[in-house]
XYZ file of C-alpha atoms in Angstrom:
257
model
C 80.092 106.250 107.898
C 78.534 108.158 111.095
C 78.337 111.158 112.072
C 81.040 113.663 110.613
C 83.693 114.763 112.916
C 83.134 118.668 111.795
C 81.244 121.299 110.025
C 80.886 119.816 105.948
C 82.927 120.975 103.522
C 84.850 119.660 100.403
C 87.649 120.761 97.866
C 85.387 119.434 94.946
C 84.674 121.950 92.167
C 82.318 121.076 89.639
C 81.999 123.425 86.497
C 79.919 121.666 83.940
C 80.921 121.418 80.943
C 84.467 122.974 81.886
C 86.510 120.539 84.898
C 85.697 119.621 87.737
C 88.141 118.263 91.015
C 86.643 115.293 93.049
C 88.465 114.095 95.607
C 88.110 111.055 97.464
C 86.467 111.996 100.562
C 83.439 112.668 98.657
C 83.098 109.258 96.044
C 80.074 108.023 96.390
C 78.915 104.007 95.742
C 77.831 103.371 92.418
C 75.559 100.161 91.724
C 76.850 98.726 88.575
C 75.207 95.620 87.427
C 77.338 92.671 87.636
C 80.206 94.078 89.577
C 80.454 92.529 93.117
C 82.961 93.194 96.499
C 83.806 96.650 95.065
C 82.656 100.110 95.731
C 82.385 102.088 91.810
C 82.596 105.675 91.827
C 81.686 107.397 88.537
C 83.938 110.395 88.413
C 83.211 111.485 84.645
C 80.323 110.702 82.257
C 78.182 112.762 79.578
C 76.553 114.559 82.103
C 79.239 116.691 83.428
C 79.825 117.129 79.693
C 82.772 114.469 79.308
C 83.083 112.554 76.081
C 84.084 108.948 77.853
C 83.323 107.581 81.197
C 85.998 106.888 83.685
C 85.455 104.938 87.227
C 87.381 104.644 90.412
C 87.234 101.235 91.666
C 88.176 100.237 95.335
C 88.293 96.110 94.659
C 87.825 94.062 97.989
C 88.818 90.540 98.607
C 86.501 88.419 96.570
C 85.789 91.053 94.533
C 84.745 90.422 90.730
C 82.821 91.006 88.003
C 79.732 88.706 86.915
C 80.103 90.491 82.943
C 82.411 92.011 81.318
C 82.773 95.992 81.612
C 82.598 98.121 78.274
C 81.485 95.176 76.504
C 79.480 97.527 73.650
C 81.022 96.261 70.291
C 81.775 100.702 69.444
C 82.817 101.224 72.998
C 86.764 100.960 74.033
C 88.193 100.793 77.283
C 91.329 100.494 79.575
C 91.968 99.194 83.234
C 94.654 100.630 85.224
C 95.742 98.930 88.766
C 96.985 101.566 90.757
C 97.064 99.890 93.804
C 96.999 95.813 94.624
C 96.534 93.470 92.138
C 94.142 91.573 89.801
C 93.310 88.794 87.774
C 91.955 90.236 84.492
C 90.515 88.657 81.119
C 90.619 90.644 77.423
C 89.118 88.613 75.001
C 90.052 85.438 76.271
C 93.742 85.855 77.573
C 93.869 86.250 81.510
C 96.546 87.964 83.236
C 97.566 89.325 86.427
C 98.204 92.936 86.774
C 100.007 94.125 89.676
C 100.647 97.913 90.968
C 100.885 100.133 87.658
C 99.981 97.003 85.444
C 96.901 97.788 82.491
C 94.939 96.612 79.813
C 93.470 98.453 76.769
C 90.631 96.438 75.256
C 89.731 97.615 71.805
C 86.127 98.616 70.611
C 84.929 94.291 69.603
C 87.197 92.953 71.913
C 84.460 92.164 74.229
C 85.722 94.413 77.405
C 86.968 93.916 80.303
C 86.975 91.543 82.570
C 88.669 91.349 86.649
C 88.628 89.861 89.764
C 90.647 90.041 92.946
C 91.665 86.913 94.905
C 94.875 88.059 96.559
C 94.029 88.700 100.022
C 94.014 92.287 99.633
C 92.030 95.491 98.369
C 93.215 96.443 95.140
C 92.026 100.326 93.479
C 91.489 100.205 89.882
C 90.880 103.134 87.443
C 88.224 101.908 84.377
C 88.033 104.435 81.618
C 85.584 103.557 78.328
C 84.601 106.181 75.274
C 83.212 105.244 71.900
C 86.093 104.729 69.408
C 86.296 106.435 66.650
C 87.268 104.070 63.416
C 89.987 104.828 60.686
C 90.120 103.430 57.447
C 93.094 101.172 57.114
C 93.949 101.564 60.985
C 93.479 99.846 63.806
C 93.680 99.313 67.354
C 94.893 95.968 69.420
C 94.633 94.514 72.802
C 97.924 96.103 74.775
C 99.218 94.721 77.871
C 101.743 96.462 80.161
C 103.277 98.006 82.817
C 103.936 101.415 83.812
C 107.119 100.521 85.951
C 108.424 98.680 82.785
C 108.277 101.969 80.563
C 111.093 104.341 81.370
C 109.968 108.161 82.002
C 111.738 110.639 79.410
C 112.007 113.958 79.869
C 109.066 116.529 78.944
C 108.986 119.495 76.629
C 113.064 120.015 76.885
C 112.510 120.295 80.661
C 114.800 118.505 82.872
C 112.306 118.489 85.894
C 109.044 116.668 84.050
C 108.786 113.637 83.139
C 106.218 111.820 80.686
C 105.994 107.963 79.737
C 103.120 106.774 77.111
C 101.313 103.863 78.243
C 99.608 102.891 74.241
C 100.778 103.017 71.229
C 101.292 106.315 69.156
C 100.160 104.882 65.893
C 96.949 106.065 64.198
C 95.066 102.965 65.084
C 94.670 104.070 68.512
C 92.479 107.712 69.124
C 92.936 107.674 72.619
C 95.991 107.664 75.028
C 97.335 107.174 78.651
C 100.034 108.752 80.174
C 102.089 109.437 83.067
C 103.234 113.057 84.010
C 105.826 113.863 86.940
C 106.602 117.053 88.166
C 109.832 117.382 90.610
C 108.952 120.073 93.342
C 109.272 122.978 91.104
C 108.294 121.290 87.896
C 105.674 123.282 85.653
C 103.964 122.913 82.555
C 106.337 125.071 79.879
C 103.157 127.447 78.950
C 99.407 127.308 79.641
C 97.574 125.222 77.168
C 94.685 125.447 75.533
C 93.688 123.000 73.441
C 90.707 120.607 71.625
C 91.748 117.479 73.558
C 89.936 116.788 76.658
C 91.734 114.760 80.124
C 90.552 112.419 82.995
C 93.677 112.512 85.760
C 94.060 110.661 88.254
C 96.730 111.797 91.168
C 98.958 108.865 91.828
C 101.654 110.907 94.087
C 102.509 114.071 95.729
C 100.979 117.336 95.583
C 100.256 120.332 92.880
C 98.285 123.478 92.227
C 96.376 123.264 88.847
C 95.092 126.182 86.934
C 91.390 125.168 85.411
C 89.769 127.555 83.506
C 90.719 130.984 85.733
C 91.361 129.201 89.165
C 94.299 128.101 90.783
C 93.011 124.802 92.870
C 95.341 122.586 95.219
C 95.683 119.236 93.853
C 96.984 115.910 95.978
C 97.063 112.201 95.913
C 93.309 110.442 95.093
C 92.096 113.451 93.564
C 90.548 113.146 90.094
C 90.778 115.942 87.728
C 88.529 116.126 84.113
C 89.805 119.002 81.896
C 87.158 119.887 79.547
C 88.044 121.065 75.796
C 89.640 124.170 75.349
C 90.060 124.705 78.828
C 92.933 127.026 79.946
C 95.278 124.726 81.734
C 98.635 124.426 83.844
C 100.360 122.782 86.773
C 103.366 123.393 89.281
C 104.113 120.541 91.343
C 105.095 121.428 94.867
C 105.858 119.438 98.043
C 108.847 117.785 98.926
C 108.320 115.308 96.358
C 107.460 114.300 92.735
C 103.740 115.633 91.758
C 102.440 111.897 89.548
C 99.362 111.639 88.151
C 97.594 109.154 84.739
C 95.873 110.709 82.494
C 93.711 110.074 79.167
C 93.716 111.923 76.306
C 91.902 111.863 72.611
C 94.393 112.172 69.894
C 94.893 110.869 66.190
C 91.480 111.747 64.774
C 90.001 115.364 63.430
C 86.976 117.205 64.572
C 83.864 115.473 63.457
C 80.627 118.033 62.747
C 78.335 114.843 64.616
C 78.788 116.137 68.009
C-alpha cells in the first residue's frame, strides 16, 4: 500500500462486547484456508463478543474457493453479492448470483460454495452462526434476489423502507434484511433489545446512535450491534441511507451461553 498520504487516523470504534464501526479503509487480509484470488476481512467473530461470524469478501477474477465455507454440519450460513457476480454451489445446485443475488445454506447442507469467472471483481458479504434446532421446524436452502423483493414501508413510516430476504417461519432463527432511510428517515424510537445485528452499508449516508454515541455512518462501513445495545439511525444526505443486516429471531433465551 505505501506510505500513507497523512497523519493516521480512522472512524473505527471498537467497544467489545457492545458495537463496533469498521470501515473499509482499515480491512485487513485474512488467510482463510482454501479460499483463493480474494482478499477476506473478518469484521465480526466471538472475540469482539459476536454470536456468528460475518466476512467481507473482495472476489478477483479467478477467484474461488478450493472447500466449501461454513461446511460444519451445526453451523448455517448465507452469501450476499453486493457487488459483481458469482457462480455459487449449495448442496449440489449451482447458480449465478448477480448484484443483490444470495444464498442461505442451512446447518447439513454442506456450505457454501463460489467462484468468480466473469471478468470482473465481485464483493461478497459471508455471514455463518451455529443454528439453533426446533422440534418439528426447519430450515431450507433459499435462493433470491434482493431487487426481486419489493421494499414495504417500515413501522407506519412513509420514509423507511424494509424488505426480508428469508423466510419468517419458525424454521429459520436467523434473518436478513434491507433497511432504507430517505434523507430524513429515522428509526420511530430507540431500541433496545435481545437481538444482536451485523450491517453492512450498501448506499448513502447516516448517523447511528450505539450505545451513548452518535457516529457518522457511510457506504462500506460495517456496523455489529451487540445485545441490548441502545440503538437508532437518521439517514441524511441527498439520498436514500441502505444498508443489509442480520438478525437472530424465532428462538428464546437459552441458559447455555
Amino acid at each position: 500500500m505505501g506510505y500513507p498520504n497523512d497523519i493516521l487516523s480512522t472512524r473505527a470504534v471498537i467497544k467489545h462486547g457492545l458495537y463496533a464501526v469498521i470501515p473499509p479503509t482499515g480491512l485487513v487480509n485474512n488467510v482463510i484456508p482454501g479460499v483463493s484470488g480474494c482478499k477476506v476481512s473478518i469484521v465480526a467473530s466471538p472475540k469482539m463478543g459476536a454470536g456468528f461470524v460475518q466476512y467481507i469478501i473482495a472476489a478477483e477474477p479467478g477467484a474461488f474457493t478450493g472447500k466449501a465455507l461454513a461446511d460444519e454440519p451445526e453451523v448455517e450460513s448465507f452469501l450476499y453479492c453486493a457487488e459483481g457476480g458469482c457462480h455459487v454451489t449449495v448442496a449440489g445446485e449451482e447458480r449465478e448470483l448477480t448484484a443483490g443475488g444470495y444464498v442461505f445454506s442451512p446447518a447439513g447442507a454442506g456450505g457454501i460454495r463460489f467462484s468468480n469467472h466473469t471478468g470482473e471483481a465481485a464483493q461478497l458479504l459471508l455471514y455463518k452462526q451455529r443454528y439453533i434446532p426446533l422440534e418439528g421446524a426447519r430450515a431450507d436452502i433459499c435462493w433470491g434476489n434482493a431487487n426481486d423483493i419489493p421494499f414495504r414501508i417500515y413501522d407506519g413510516m412513509e420514509n423507511v423502507f424494509i424488505k426480508d430476504l428469508l423466510p419468517t417461519e419458525l424454521g429459520f432463527d436467523m434473518n436478513m434484511h434491507i433497511l432504507s432511510f430517505a434523507p430524513g428517515g429515522c428509526h420511530p424510537f430507540v431500541e433496545t433489545h435481545v437481538q444482536e445485528h451485523g450491517a453492512y452499508m450498501l448506499e448513502g449516508e447516516g448517523v447511528y446512535l450505539l450505545d451513548d454515541k452518535w457516529s457518522p455512518i457511510k457506504k462500506g462501513d460495517f456496523v455489529w450491534f451487540g445485545p441490548y445495545v441502545p440503538q437508532a439511525s437518521y439517514g441524511v444526505g441527498r439520498g436514500p441511507f441502505t444498508y443489509i443486516y442480520s438478525k437472530d429471531c424465532n428462538r428464546d433465551v437459552s441458559f447455555e451461553l
